[in-house]
mmCIF file of C-alpha atoms in Angstrom:
data_model
loop_
_atom_site.group_PDB
_atom_site.id
_atom_site.type_symbol
_atom_site.label_atom_id
_atom_site.label_comp_id
_atom_site.label_asym_id
_atom_site.label_seq_id
_atom_site.Cartn_x
_atom_site.Cartn_y
_atom_site.Cartn_z
ATOM 1 C CA MET A 161 8.644 -6.810 -20.593
ATOM 2 C CA LYS A 162 5.880 -7.490 -23.063
ATOM 3 C CA THR A 163 3.860 -4.554 -24.378
ATOM 4 C CA LYS A 164 0.605 -5.860 -22.909
ATOM 5 C CA LYS A 165 2.210 -6.263 -19.494
ATOM 6 C CA ILE A 166 3.645 -2.728 -19.617
ATOM 7 C CA ALA A 167 0.203 -1.391 -20.527
ATOM 8 C CA PHE A 168 -1.374 -3.166 -17.562
ATOM 9 C CA ILE A 169 1.326 -1.890 -15.194
ATOM 10 C CA GLY A 170 0.584 1.645 -16.415
ATOM 11 C CA LEU A 171 -3.125 1.041 -15.960
ATOM 12 C CA PHE A 172 -2.578 -0.321 -12.448
ATOM 13 C CA ALA A 173 -0.406 2.681 -11.540
ATOM 14 C CA SER A 174 -3.049 5.124 -12.786
ATOM 15 C CA VAL A 175 -5.906 3.353 -10.985
ATOM 16 C CA SER A 176 -3.770 3.270 -7.848
ATOM 17 C CA LEU A 177 -3.126 7.008 -8.166
ATOM 18 C CA MET A 178 -6.843 7.678 -8.637
ATOM 19 C CA LEU A 179 -7.662 5.663 -5.511
ATOM 20 C CA ALA A 180 -5.060 7.636 -3.544
ATOM 21 C CA TYR A 181 -6.619 10.884 -4.771
ATOM 22 C CA ILE A 182 -10.150 9.735 -3.927
ATOM 23 C CA GLU A 183 -8.994 8.775 -0.452
ATOM 24 C CA ALA A 184 -7.386 12.209 -0.029
ATOM 25 C CA LEU A 185 -10.774 13.791 -0.809
ATOM 26 C CA LEU A 186 -12.613 11.759 1.827
ATOM 27 C CA PRO A 187 -13.143 13.300 5.258
ATOM 28 C CA PRO A 188 -10.500 12.128 7.747
ATOM 29 C CA ILE A 189 -11.349 8.985 9.685
ATOM 30 C CA TYR A 190 -8.708 9.675 12.285
ATOM 31 C CA ALA A 191 -10.604 11.989 14.612
ATOM 32 C CA ALA A 192 -9.606 9.913 17.632
ATOM 33 C CA ALA A 193 -6.147 8.934 16.398
ATOM 34 C CA PRO A 194 -4.092 10.862 13.804
ATOM 35 C CA GLY A 195 -2.365 9.207 10.880
ATOM 36 C CA ILE A 196 -4.972 6.577 10.130
ATOM 37 C CA LYS A 197 -5.779 5.919 6.483
ATOM 38 C CA LEU A 198 -7.486 3.056 4.749
ATOM 39 C CA GLY A 199 -4.855 2.848 2.014
ATOM 40 C CA LEU A 200 -7.192 2.160 -0.910
ATOM 41 C CA ALA A 201 -4.348 2.417 -3.420
ATOM 42 C CA ASN A 202 -2.770 -0.656 -1.854
ATOM 43 C CA ILE A 203 -5.570 -2.790 -3.290
ATOM 44 C CA ILE A 204 -3.810 -2.404 -6.618
ATOM 45 C CA SER A 205 -0.371 -3.107 -5.134
ATOM 46 C CA VAL A 206 -1.532 -6.397 -3.608
ATOM 47 C CA PHE A 207 -3.360 -7.299 -6.827
ATOM 48 C CA ALA A 208 -0.250 -6.579 -8.921
ATOM 49 C CA LEU A 209 1.916 -8.604 -6.524
ATOM 50 C CA TYR A 210 -0.282 -11.680 -6.946
ATOM 51 C CA LYS A 211 -1.137 -11.194 -10.608
ATOM 52 C CA TYR A 212 2.325 -10.343 -11.974
ATOM 53 C CA GLY A 213 4.959 -10.450 -9.239
ATOM 54 C CA ALA A 214 7.250 -8.453 -6.999
ATOM 55 C CA LYS A 215 8.947 -6.275 -9.601
ATOM 56 C CA GLU A 216 5.624 -5.155 -11.052
ATOM 57 C CA ALA A 217 4.081 -4.466 -7.640
ATOM 58 C CA VAL A 218 7.115 -2.375 -6.662
ATOM 59 C CA THR A 219 6.876 -0.459 -9.957
ATOM 60 C CA VAL A 220 3.170 0.276 -9.453
ATOM 61 C CA CYS A 221 3.773 1.392 -5.878
ATOM 62 C CA LEU A 222 6.776 3.599 -6.675
ATOM 63 C CA VAL A 223 4.989 5.292 -9.573
ATOM 64 C CA ARG A 224 1.955 5.973 -7.376
ATOM 65 C CA ILE A 225 3.990 7.292 -4.449
ATOM 66 C CA SER A 226 6.094 9.549 -6.679
ATOM 67 C CA LEU A 227 3.177 10.988 -8.626
ATOM 68 C CA SER A 228 1.018 11.308 -5.530
ATOM 69 C CA ALA A 229 3.689 13.333 -3.717
ATOM 70 C CA LEU A 230 4.285 15.445 -6.818
ATOM 71 C CA LEU A 231 0.594 16.149 -7.463
ATOM 72 C CA PHE A 232 -0.898 16.442 -3.981
ATOM 73 C CA GLY A 233 1.906 16.114 -1.481
ATOM 74 C CA ASN A 234 5.266 17.454 -0.450
ATOM 75 C CA PRO A 235 8.766 16.102 0.196
ATOM 76 C CA TRP A 236 7.761 14.865 3.651
ATOM 77 C CA SER A 237 4.755 12.967 2.330
ATOM 78 C CA LEU A 238 7.093 11.365 -0.204
ATOM 79 C CA ALA A 239 9.567 10.416 2.528
ATOM 80 C CA TYR A 240 6.936 8.929 4.849
ATOM 81 C CA SER A 241 5.131 7.110 2.032
ATOM 82 C CA ALA A 242 8.414 5.701 0.753
ATOM 83 C CA ALA A 243 9.508 4.590 4.244
ATOM 84 C CA GLY A 244 6.226 2.770 4.766
ATOM 85 C CA ALA A 245 6.228 1.295 1.274
ATOM 86 C CA VAL A 246 9.776 -0.074 1.443
ATOM 87 C CA LEU A 247 9.109 -2.020 4.635
ATOM 88 C CA SER A 248 5.593 -2.990 3.612
ATOM 89 C CA LEU A 249 6.508 -4.240 0.139
ATOM 90 C CA THR A 250 9.547 -6.119 1.425
ATOM 91 C CA VAL A 251 7.465 -8.005 3.980
ATOM 92 C CA MET A 252 4.573 -8.616 1.577
ATOM 93 C CA ILE A 253 6.897 -9.982 -1.106
ATOM 94 C CA LEU A 254 8.632 -12.306 1.351
ATOM 95 C CA LEU A 255 5.343 -13.585 2.779
ATOM 96 C CA LYS A 256 3.878 -14.139 -0.678
ATOM 97 C CA LEU A 257 7.006 -16.005 -1.774
ATOM 98 C CA SER A 258 6.720 -18.272 1.265
ATOM 99 C CA GLY A 259 3.415 -19.547 -0.123
ATOM 100 C CA LYS A 260 1.950 -19.791 3.374
ATOM 101 C CA PHE A 261 -0.183 -16.648 3.327
ATOM 102 C CA SER A 262 -3.321 -15.586 1.485
ATOM 103 C CA PRO A 263 -3.641 -12.112 -0.039
ATOM 104 C CA VAL A 264 -5.505 -11.091 3.119
ATOM 105 C CA GLY A 265 -2.679 -12.249 5.398
ATOM 106 C CA VAL A 266 -0.083 -10.590 3.171
ATOM 107 C CA SER A 267 -2.131 -7.383 3.123
ATOM 108 C CA ILE A 268 -2.519 -7.316 6.912
ATOM 109 C CA SER A 269 1.243 -7.661 7.328
ATOM 110 C CA GLY A 270 1.767 -4.971 4.732
ATOM 111 C CA GLY A 271 -0.602 -2.577 6.481
ATOM 112 C CA VAL A 272 1.054 -2.992 9.861
ATOM 113 C CA CYS A 273 4.563 -2.799 8.368
ATOM 114 C CA HIS A 274 3.661 0.329 6.416
ATOM 115 C CA ASN A 275 2.731 2.003 9.694
ATOM 116 C CA LEU A 276 5.887 0.694 11.344
ATOM 117 C CA GLY A 277 8.057 2.088 8.543
ATOM 118 C CA GLN A 278 6.488 5.513 8.965
ATOM 119 C CA ILE A 279 6.852 5.416 12.752
ATOM 120 C CA LEU A 280 10.525 4.425 12.422
ATOM 121 C CA LEU A 281 11.159 7.372 10.100
ATOM 122 C CA ALA A 282 9.326 9.729 12.468
ATOM 123 C CA MET A 283 11.417 8.420 15.379
ATOM 124 C CA LEU A 284 14.576 9.096 13.366
ATOM 125 C CA VAL A 285 13.467 12.600 12.318
ATOM 126 C CA LEU A 286 12.156 13.614 15.744
ATOM 127 C CA LYS A 287 14.851 11.755 17.667
ATOM 128 C CA THR A 288 12.425 10.133 20.091
ATOM 129 C CA SER A 289 11.525 6.534 20.757
ATOM 130 C CA GLY A 290 8.268 7.535 22.449
ATOM 131 C CA LEU A 291 6.466 7.345 19.127
ATOM 132 C CA LEU A 292 6.817 3.577 19.219
ATOM 133 C CA LEU A 293 4.009 3.517 21.799
ATOM 134 C CA TYR A 294 1.651 4.759 19.090
ATOM 135 C CA MET A 295 2.279 1.541 17.176
ATOM 136 C CA ALA A 296 -0.295 -0.171 19.397
ATOM 137 C CA VAL A 297 -3.025 1.993 17.859
ATOM 138 C CA LEU A 298 -1.572 1.772 14.356
ATOM 139 C CA ALA A 299 -1.214 -2.015 14.575
ATOM 140 C CA VAL A 300 -4.947 -2.359 15.208
ATOM 141 C CA THR A 301 -5.955 0.060 12.471
ATOM 142 C CA GLY A 302 -3.342 -1.372 10.077
ATOM 143 C CA THR A 303 -4.755 -4.841 10.684
ATOM 144 C CA LEU A 304 -8.324 -3.716 10.018
ATOM 145 C CA ALA A 305 -7.316 -1.812 6.890
ATOM 146 C CA GLY A 306 -5.200 -4.783 5.781
ATOM 147 C CA VAL A 307 -8.196 -7.107 6.036
ATOM 148 C CA PHE A 308 -10.292 -4.778 3.881
ATOM 149 C CA ILE A 309 -7.516 -4.234 1.312
ATOM 150 C CA GLY A 310 -6.741 -7.968 1.183
ATOM 151 C CA LEU A 311 -10.396 -8.895 0.691
ATOM 152 C CA CYS A 312 -10.725 -6.368 -2.145
ATOM 153 C CA ALA A 313 -7.551 -7.668 -3.816
ATOM 154 C CA SER A 314 -8.758 -11.277 -3.391
ATOM 155 C CA PHE A 315 -12.071 -10.353 -4.987
ATOM 156 C CA MET A 316 -10.238 -8.758 -7.927
ATOM 157 C CA LEU A 317 -7.950 -11.781 -8.327
ATOM 158 C CA LYS A 318 -10.946 -14.094 -8.370
ATOM 159 C CA TYR A 319 -13.102 -12.131 -10.795
ATOM 160 C CA LEU A 320 -10.496 -10.525 -13.050
ATOM 161 C CA LYS A 321 -8.700 -13.678 -14.158
ATOM 162 C CA LYS A 322 -8.665 -12.552 -17.783
ATOM 163 C CA VAL A 323 -6.527 -9.471 -17.023
#
């Protein structure tokens, strides 16, 4: 990896971590339905995926998840974030590689799959399939968050071409 690229990956990881921290400081938006987050840090993951590629996006995401859990989380937050990220990143990478989806479409799929990954882990931990019903709510909120995240990443890709 070139030095400049490594520096940008580090910068992306730190900005992603800052966005995760800022989001943690915001009042919860899930009064009616628990577990809903906007996922601001994923703006950087989608940007890195389109700007550099899969390996770099995975690196940025893993660094953010690890540091976020270490600094303001716990082992369970690490487990749930990792479960969501593995499924989300896998789907986003595959959709991007297909060339048939925009950053917004990739982001929407990533948002919904992130929620699905977390629900699947919760079903495994709690040994109940009833949690799958909650995916209806999370699919809607994941789609809305995915649109916002995808639009932000698209804006960055358009106006930060020199990065």
